[in-house]
Short mmCIF file of C-alpha atoms in Angstrom, two decimals:
data_model
loop_
_atom_site.label_atom_id
_atom_site.label_comp_id
_atom_site.label_asym_id
_atom_site.label_seq_id
_atom_site.Cartn_x
_atom_site.Cartn_y
_atom_site.Cartn_z
CA MET A 21 109.74 -14.57 -69.42
CA THR A 22 106.11 -14.44 -70.47
CA ASP A 23 105.71 -11.57 -72.88
CA GLY A 24 101.97 -12.03 -73.40
CA TRP A 25 100.83 -9.87 -70.49
CA SER A 26 103.79 -7.57 -69.79
CA GLY A 27 101.94 -4.62 -71.32
CA GLU A 28 98.86 -5.22 -69.18
CA PHE A 29 101.05 -5.54 -66.09
CA ALA A 30 102.71 -2.20 -66.87
CA ASP A 31 99.30 -0.55 -67.34
CA PHE A 32 98.04 -2.11 -64.12
CA THR A 33 100.98 -0.99 -61.96
CA GLY A 34 100.94 2.39 -63.66
CA ARG A 35 97.59 3.20 -62.10
CA PHE A 36 99.28 3.09 -58.66
CA ALA A 37 102.33 5.17 -59.61
CA GLY A 38 100.87 8.41 -58.27
CA ARG A 39 100.78 6.97 -54.76
CA PHE A 40 104.59 6.92 -54.69
CA GLY A 41 106.24 10.33 -54.80
CA ARG A 42 109.70 9.09 -55.85
CA VAL A 43 111.02 6.79 -58.53
CA GLU A 44 112.73 4.32 -56.16
CA PRO A 45 109.65 3.31 -54.11
CA ARG A 46 107.61 3.20 -57.32
CA ARG A 47 110.05 0.74 -58.86
CA ARG A 48 110.09 -1.25 -55.63
CA MET A 49 106.30 -1.50 -55.73
CA VAL A 50 106.44 -2.87 -59.28
CA SER A 51 109.15 -5.39 -58.31
CA TYR A 52 107.20 -6.42 -55.23
CA LEU A 53 104.04 -7.08 -57.25
CA ARG A 54 106.06 -8.92 -59.89
CA GLY A 55 107.51 -11.16 -57.20
CA LEU A 56 104.09 -11.82 -55.64
CA LEU A 57 102.89 -12.97 -59.06
CA GLY A 58 105.93 -15.18 -59.60
CA GLU A 59 106.24 -18.91 -59.07
CA ALA A 60 108.40 -18.93 -55.94
CA GLU A 61 106.91 -21.25 -53.34
CA ARG A 62 107.42 -18.71 -50.54
CA LYS A 63 107.12 -15.00 -51.24
CA ASN A 64 108.93 -13.21 -48.43
CA GLY A 65 111.47 -10.39 -48.47
CA TRP A 66 114.37 -12.65 -49.45
CA THR A 67 112.63 -14.47 -52.30
CA LEU A 68 111.06 -11.27 -53.64
CA ALA A 69 114.49 -9.62 -53.58
CA GLU A 70 116.02 -12.59 -55.37
CA ALA A 71 113.34 -12.39 -58.07
CA ALA A 72 114.16 -8.70 -58.49
CA GLY A 73 117.90 -9.43 -58.79
CA ASP A 74 118.82 -7.80 -55.45
CA ASP A 75 121.60 -8.99 -53.16
CA GLY A 76 119.37 -8.89 -50.09
CA PRO A 77 115.89 -7.97 -48.80
CA GLN A 78 116.77 -4.42 -47.72
CA GLY A 79 115.04 -2.76 -50.67
CA MET A 80 111.81 -4.69 -50.17
CA GLN A 81 111.95 -3.99 -46.44
CA ARG A 82 112.28 -0.26 -47.13
CA LEU A 83 109.13 -0.42 -49.25
CA LEU A 84 107.16 -1.87 -46.35
CA ASN A 85 108.81 -0.07 -43.46
CA HIS A 86 110.31 3.27 -44.46
CA TYR A 87 109.16 4.78 -47.74
CA GLN A 88 106.37 7.33 -47.58
CA TRP A 89 103.17 6.02 -49.18
CA ASP A 90 99.56 5.56 -48.18
CA ALA A 91 98.34 1.96 -48.10
CA ASP A 92 94.72 3.08 -47.70
CA ALA A 93 94.93 5.19 -50.86
CA LEU A 94 96.37 2.19 -52.69
CA ARG A 95 93.54 0.08 -51.27
CA ASP A 96 91.08 2.47 -52.89
CA ASP A 97 92.91 2.14 -56.21
CA VAL A 98 92.73 -1.64 -55.91
CA ARG A 99 89.00 -1.44 -55.21
CA ASP A 100 88.47 0.80 -58.24
CA ALA A 101 90.37 -1.66 -60.45
CA VAL A 102 88.11 -4.46 -59.22
CA LEU A 103 84.95 -2.52 -59.98
CA GLU A 104 86.10 -1.46 -63.43
CA ASN A 105 86.66 -5.06 -64.42
CA ILE A 106 84.11 -7.19 -62.55
CA GLY A 107 81.64 -4.70 -61.09
CA ASP A 108 77.91 -5.45 -61.33
CA PRO A 109 75.46 -2.94 -59.78
CA HIS A 110 72.58 -5.42 -59.66
CA ASP A 111 74.08 -8.82 -58.85
CA GLY A 112 77.43 -7.82 -57.33
CA VAL A 113 77.86 -9.23 -53.82
CA LEU A 114 79.84 -7.86 -50.89
CA ILE A 115 81.11 -10.67 -48.65
CA LEU A 116 82.48 -10.26 -45.14
CA ASP A 117 84.79 -12.87 -43.64
CA GLU A 118 87.98 -13.22 -41.64
CA THR A 119 91.10 -15.33 -42.04
CA GLY A 120 94.04 -16.16 -39.81
CA PHE A 121 97.79 -15.85 -40.22
CA LEU A 122 99.72 -18.28 -38.02
CA LYS A 123 102.61 -16.53 -36.26
CA LYS A 124 105.25 -17.27 -33.66
CA GLY A 125 106.21 -14.96 -30.82
CA VAL A 126 104.29 -12.12 -29.20
CA ARG A 127 105.55 -8.95 -30.91
CA SER A 128 103.79 -9.03 -34.30
CA ALA A 129 100.90 -6.54 -34.32
CA GLY A 130 97.71 -8.18 -33.08
CA VAL A 131 99.22 -11.63 -32.56
CA ALA A 132 97.56 -13.66 -29.81
CA ARG A 133 96.31 -17.10 -28.88
CA GLN A 134 92.98 -16.90 -30.66
CA TYR A 135 90.73 -18.97 -32.87
CA SER A 136 92.00 -19.16 -36.43
CA GLY A 137 89.73 -20.52 -39.13
CA THR A 138 92.87 -21.28 -41.12
CA ALA A 139 94.00 -23.77 -38.49
CA GLY A 140 90.49 -24.69 -37.32
CA ARG A 141 91.53 -24.25 -33.68
CA ILE A 142 93.01 -21.78 -31.19
CA GLU A 143 96.54 -20.92 -32.29
CA ASN A 144 99.09 -18.15 -31.96
CA SER A 145 98.01 -16.02 -34.88
CA GLN A 146 96.95 -12.73 -36.36
CA VAL A 147 93.35 -12.47 -37.57
CA ALA A 148 92.11 -10.01 -40.17
CA VAL A 149 88.66 -9.12 -41.46
CA PHE A 150 88.27 -8.76 -45.23
CA LEU A 151 85.60 -7.49 -47.57
CA ALA A 152 85.39 -9.32 -50.88
CA TYR A 153 83.53 -8.38 -54.03
CA GLY A 154 82.06 -11.05 -56.26
CA SER A 155 80.03 -11.20 -59.46
CA ASN A 156 79.59 -13.61 -62.34
CA ARG A 157 82.63 -11.91 -63.88
CA GLY A 158 85.05 -12.73 -61.04
CA ARG A 159 85.91 -12.04 -57.42
CA ALA A 160 88.61 -10.20 -55.43
CA LEU A 161 89.35 -8.62 -52.05
CA ILE A 162 88.62 -4.89 -51.80
CA ASP A 163 89.17 -4.02 -48.12
CA ARG A 164 91.01 -5.29 -45.05
CA GLU A 165 91.49 -4.55 -41.37
CA LEU A 166 93.73 -6.23 -38.81
CA TYR A 167 91.83 -7.34 -35.71
CA LEU A 168 93.46 -6.25 -32.45
CA PRO A 169 92.41 -8.24 -29.35
CA LYS A 170 91.69 -6.36 -26.13
CA ASP A 171 95.00 -7.58 -24.69
CA TRP A 172 96.63 -5.38 -27.31
CA THR A 173 94.48 -2.26 -27.22
CA SER A 174 94.59 -2.17 -23.40
CA ASP A 175 98.42 -2.08 -23.49
CA ARG A 176 99.35 1.15 -25.25
CA GLU A 177 103.10 0.65 -24.78
CA ARG A 178 102.90 -2.69 -26.55
CA CYS A 179 100.86 -1.04 -29.31
CA ARG A 180 103.38 1.77 -29.76
CA ALA A 181 106.21 -0.74 -30.02
CA ALA A 182 104.35 -2.36 -32.95
CA GLY A 183 103.60 0.99 -34.58
CA ILE A 184 99.93 1.07 -33.57
CA GLY A 185 98.80 4.64 -32.91
CA ASP A 186 97.00 5.70 -29.75
CA ASP A 187 93.93 6.49 -31.86
CA VAL A 188 93.47 2.82 -32.75
CA GLN A 189 90.99 1.40 -30.25
CA PHE A 190 89.41 -2.01 -29.75
CA ALA A 191 86.73 -3.02 -32.24
CA THR A 192 84.92 -6.33 -32.57
CA LYS A 193 85.12 -8.18 -35.86
CA PRO A 194 81.47 -7.35 -36.71
CA ASP A 195 82.17 -3.67 -35.99
CA ILE A 196 85.23 -3.83 -38.25
CA GLY A 197 83.08 -5.45 -40.92
CA LEU A 198 80.43 -2.74 -40.54
CA ARG A 199 83.12 -0.09 -40.89
CA MET A 200 84.19 -1.61 -44.21
CA LEU A 201 80.61 -1.89 -45.46
CA LYS A 202 80.09 1.79 -44.68
CA ARG A 203 83.27 2.61 -46.60
CA ALA A 204 81.99 0.67 -49.58
CA VAL A 205 78.67 2.50 -49.57
CA GLU A 206 80.31 5.91 -49.13
CA SER A 207 82.60 5.09 -52.06
CA GLU A 208 79.55 4.21 -54.18
CA VAL A 209 80.65 0.62 -54.79
CA PRO A 210 78.05 -0.90 -57.17
CA PHE A 211 76.51 -3.99 -55.59
CA GLY A 212 73.16 -5.60 -55.03
CA TRP A 213 73.63 -7.87 -52.00
CA VAL A 214 75.62 -8.50 -48.82
CA THR A 215 76.35 -11.90 -47.31
CA ALA A 216 78.46 -13.12 -44.38
CA ASP A 217 78.81 -15.98 -41.93
CA GLU A 218 77.31 -16.40 -38.44
CA LEU A 219 79.77 -14.12 -36.66
CA TYR A 220 78.40 -11.14 -38.58
CA GLY A 221 74.86 -12.36 -39.19
CA GLN A 222 74.04 -12.74 -35.50
CA THR A 223 75.06 -9.11 -34.83
CA GLY A 224 71.86 -7.10 -34.67
CA ARG A 225 73.43 -3.66 -35.17
CA LEU A 226 74.97 -4.81 -38.46
CA ARG A 227 71.66 -6.18 -39.75
CA LEU A 228 69.84 -3.04 -38.61
CA TRP A 229 72.27 -0.77 -40.48
CA LEU A 230 71.80 -2.80 -43.65
CA GLU A 231 68.01 -2.53 -43.33
CA GLU A 232 68.12 1.20 -42.62
CA ASN A 233 70.11 1.66 -45.83
CA ASP A 234 67.86 -0.59 -47.94
CA ILE A 235 70.63 -3.11 -48.57
CA PRO A 236 69.40 -6.63 -49.40
CA HIS A 237 71.27 -9.32 -47.50
CA VAL A 238 71.47 -13.02 -46.72
CA LEU A 239 73.37 -13.49 -43.46
CA ALA A 240 74.10 -16.80 -41.76
CA VAL A 241 72.94 -17.12 -38.15
CA PRO A 242 73.29 -19.88 -35.53
CA LYS A 243 70.43 -22.31 -35.01
CA SER A 244 69.79 -20.68 -31.63
CA GLN A 245 69.10 -17.28 -33.23
CA MET A 246 65.81 -15.82 -31.98
CA VAL A 247 63.49 -14.56 -34.73
CA MET A 248 60.09 -12.88 -34.74
CA THR A 249 57.52 -15.27 -36.19
CA MET A 250 54.44 -14.21 -38.14
CA GLU A 251 52.35 -14.86 -35.02
CA PHE A 252 51.35 -11.87 -32.87
CA PHE A 253 54.36 -11.14 -30.66
CA GLY A 254 55.62 -14.66 -31.41
CA GLN A 255 59.28 -15.62 -31.13
CA ALA A 256 61.16 -18.83 -31.85
CA ARG A 257 64.66 -20.08 -32.29
CA ALA A 258 65.72 -20.55 -35.90
CA HIS A 259 65.87 -24.34 -35.71
CA GLU A 260 62.45 -24.50 -34.02
CA LEU A 261 60.73 -22.40 -36.68
CA ILE A 262 62.28 -24.36 -39.54
CA GLY A 263 61.45 -27.61 -37.78
CA ARG A 264 57.74 -26.75 -38.02
CA LEU A 265 57.81 -26.61 -41.82
CA PRO A 266 56.16 -29.49 -43.71
CA ASP A 267 58.23 -31.79 -45.90
CA GLU A 268 56.82 -30.21 -49.07
CA ALA A 269 58.32 -26.84 -48.07
CA TRP A 270 61.79 -28.11 -49.00
CA GLN A 271 63.18 -27.80 -52.52
CA ARG A 272 66.40 -29.19 -53.95
CA LEU A 273 68.33 -26.33 -55.55
CA SER A 274 71.91 -25.57 -56.56
CA CYS A 275 73.54 -22.52 -54.98
CA GLY A 276 76.26 -22.43 -57.63
CA ASP A 277 78.89 -24.59 -59.22
CA GLY A 278 81.71 -26.00 -57.11
CA ALA A 279 84.87 -27.88 -57.97
CA HIS A 280 82.84 -31.05 -58.53
CA GLY A 281 79.78 -29.59 -60.23
CA PRO A 282 76.56 -28.00 -58.90
CA ARG A 283 76.44 -27.57 -55.11
CA GLU A 284 72.98 -28.95 -54.41
CA TYR A 285 71.14 -28.76 -51.09
CA ASN A 286 67.57 -28.90 -49.87
CA TRP A 287 66.26 -25.38 -49.13
CA ALA A 288 63.24 -23.97 -47.32
CA ALA A 289 62.17 -20.53 -46.14
CA ALA A 290 59.76 -19.29 -43.49
CA PRO A 291 58.45 -15.70 -43.38
CA ILE A 292 59.44 -13.72 -40.27
CA ARG A 293 58.94 -10.19 -38.91
CA PRO A 294 55.18 -9.42 -39.25
CA TRP A 295 55.90 -5.67 -39.10
CA ARG A 296 57.40 -4.89 -42.49
CA ARG A 297 58.08 -1.86 -44.61
CA GLU A 298 56.18 -1.77 -47.85
CA GLY A 299 58.15 -3.42 -50.64
CA TRP A 300 60.44 -5.47 -48.40
CA ASP A 301 60.32 -9.04 -47.10
CA HIS A 302 62.03 -10.85 -44.22
CA TRP A 303 62.74 -14.56 -44.40
CA LEU A 304 64.43 -17.25 -42.36
CA LEU A 305 66.20 -19.43 -44.92
CA ALA A 306 67.46 -22.95 -44.21
CA ARG A 307 69.95 -25.08 -46.14
CA ARG A 308 69.87 -28.82 -45.44
CA SER A 309 72.45 -31.35 -46.59
CA THR A 310 71.19 -33.89 -49.11
CA SER A 311 73.19 -36.66 -47.41
CA ASP A 312 72.71 -35.74 -43.74
CA PRO A 313 69.29 -34.23 -42.85
CA THR A 314 70.61 -33.12 -39.45
CA GLU A 315 73.17 -30.82 -41.08
CA ILE A 316 71.27 -27.54 -41.46
CA ALA A 317 72.50 -23.96 -41.87
CA TYR A 318 70.29 -20.92 -41.23
CA TYR A 319 70.14 -17.42 -42.74
CA ILE A 320 68.23 -14.23 -42.04
CA CYS A 321 67.22 -12.56 -45.30
CA PHE A 322 66.09 -9.02 -46.09
CA CYS A 323 65.07 -8.53 -49.70
CA PRO A 324 62.69 -6.77 -52.08
CA THR A 325 59.19 -8.24 -52.09
CA GLY A 326 58.88 -10.97 -54.67
CA THR A 327 62.51 -12.09 -54.54
CA PRO A 328 62.45 -15.80 -55.51
CA LEU A 329 63.88 -18.52 -53.29
CA GLU A 330 66.41 -19.33 -56.02
CA LYS A 331 67.93 -15.85 -55.67
CA LEU A 332 68.27 -16.17 -51.90
CA THR A 333 70.02 -19.53 -52.26
CA GLU A 334 72.35 -18.05 -54.87
CA ILE A 335 73.40 -15.25 -52.49
CA ALA A 336 73.79 -17.68 -49.59
CA GLY A 337 76.09 -19.76 -51.78
CA ALA A 338 78.11 -16.71 -52.85
CA ARG A 339 80.12 -16.82 -49.63
CA TRP A 340 82.39 -19.45 -51.19
CA MET A 341 83.84 -16.66 -53.31
CA VAL A 342 85.65 -15.08 -50.36
CA GLU A 343 87.08 -18.49 -49.44
CA GLU A 344 88.36 -18.81 -53.00
CA CYS A 345 89.90 -15.34 -52.69
CA PHE A 346 91.73 -16.35 -49.51
CA GLN A 347 92.98 -19.58 -51.06
CA THR A 348 94.18 -17.89 -54.24
CA ALA A 349 95.72 -14.93 -52.40
CA LYS A 350 97.65 -17.23 -50.07
CA ASN A 351 98.71 -19.74 -52.69
CA GLU A 352 99.41 -17.43 -55.62
CA ALA A 353 99.82 -13.88 -54.27
CA GLY A 354 101.76 -14.36 -51.01
CA LEU A 355 99.03 -13.03 -48.71
CA ASP A 356 100.32 -14.95 -45.68
CA HIS A 357 104.01 -15.22 -46.63
CA TYR A 358 105.18 -12.04 -44.92
CA GLN A 359 107.87 -11.85 -42.24
CA ILE A 360 106.99 -8.51 -40.69
CA ARG A 361 105.86 -7.43 -37.25
CA GLY A 362 104.75 -3.82 -37.54
CA TYR A 363 101.21 -2.54 -37.99
CA THR A 364 101.87 -0.32 -41.02
CA PRO A 365 104.04 -2.90 -42.84
CA TRP A 366 101.26 -5.45 -42.37
CA TYR A 367 98.76 -3.18 -44.14
CA ARG A 368 101.24 -2.45 -46.90
CA HIS A 369 102.05 -6.07 -47.65
CA VAL A 370 98.43 -7.21 -47.50
CA THR A 371 97.31 -4.36 -49.77
CA LEU A 372 99.98 -5.20 -52.34
CA SER A 373 98.94 -8.86 -52.17
CA MET A 374 95.34 -7.77 -52.79
CA ALA A 375 96.57 -5.82 -55.82
CA ALA A 376 98.31 -8.95 -57.16
CA LEU A 377 95.09 -10.90 -56.64
CA VAL A 378 93.16 -8.28 -58.60
CA PHE A 379 95.58 -8.59 -61.50
CA LEU A 380 94.96 -12.34 -61.57
CA ALA A 381 91.21 -11.70 -61.44
CA ILE A 382 91.49 -9.35 -64.42
CA LEU A 383 93.43 -11.94 -66.43
CA ARG A 384 90.89 -14.60 -65.56
CA ALA A 385 87.99 -12.35 -66.53
CA GLU A 386 89.67 -11.76 -69.89
CA THR A 387 90.26 -15.49 -70.28
CA LYS A 388 86.59 -16.15 -69.54
CA LYS A 389 85.63 -13.66 -72.26
CA GLY A 390 88.01 -15.44 -74.65
CA THR A 391 90.25 -12.42 -75.20
CA ARG A 392 93.43 -14.21 -74.10
CA LYS A 393 94.85 -17.68 -73.84
CA LEU A 394 94.64 -19.57 -70.58
CA GLU A 395 98.38 -20.23 -70.39
CA LEU A 396 99.01 -16.53 -69.79
CA MET A 397 97.30 -16.66 -66.40
CA LYS A 398 100.31 -17.85 -64.39
CA PRO A 399 103.42 -15.98 -65.50
CA SER A 400 106.72 -16.63 -63.81
CA CYS A 401 108.49 -13.37 -64.55
CA PRO A 402 106.42 -10.50 -65.96
CA SER A 403 108.14 -7.40 -67.17
CA ALA A 404 107.10 -3.93 -66.08
#
């Protein structure tokens, strides 16, 4: 047993205690989180029960399926814990992205043959949209929604069998992402920027909402994205406009440190949108590989006038933080280890996994500040 962070773990789980009206589900929550933070290779009902000293998974299953508690309220507590520890009102970044959970069968809520970034191809899977929060103090997941394909929402009997209420209707992934961004703003989450990949960046209604709410953003778009040039009523595809830039427009800059050092690319930006509000700029940003000049990514940027190119590249590069969250949550906090089919149990497990990820983020933030030793970051059996 690692005694070095048992007190912090007790304080951390104590902030969620009020969400559980009875002692038994409260204890189960603590045991569940303890198991998610343990060193078992797979973190499903059986292994979590074994870590808790139970004879079988029934207790853990009751936590996910039967006890009365609100996963959305716990999500809000998780978000607040993130902001208390790594929040940054100026340079904090909200990052939208989705990830897949490979599944067999047809009864798990939202499962379908669909593209999964996890597999890199069309697979039988569930797909969920997440909102991550990142700053120079750390990163963590703060919101989540399970994507339900139209084949599901058009079959209400199938939905009811999976515990999906009749009020849950079809929503695209960008619309789900916009819903989470609105929740973050309504909850007064302190942040300075939003970034996301092409799926969200090419959605005009999402970009428009961000502009209407004066939210700076750097959103990836496909090379075919049409943009308004600075010419009178001029339009061009993203790759065409960037292709007109002279060689001297490109600068080699790092968009942050990766596993092997600075992540350097060649960057250039072209002004777009001649009709602008005072104090705001619109740019088309391009990132070109240093080894393959044909490998170019494009971003639409909305930012305060005078924002330097270096800042835009930094925000564009911040998207790696959500990928790190997914990797850590799946490898160390059991995000994709569940063996459940229902809609509500899915939200409960994923929210508890997000809570475990936040605890790791807090420990790492403390390690970065030098207030604890690095070896305390990966406990095998914390005590509550």
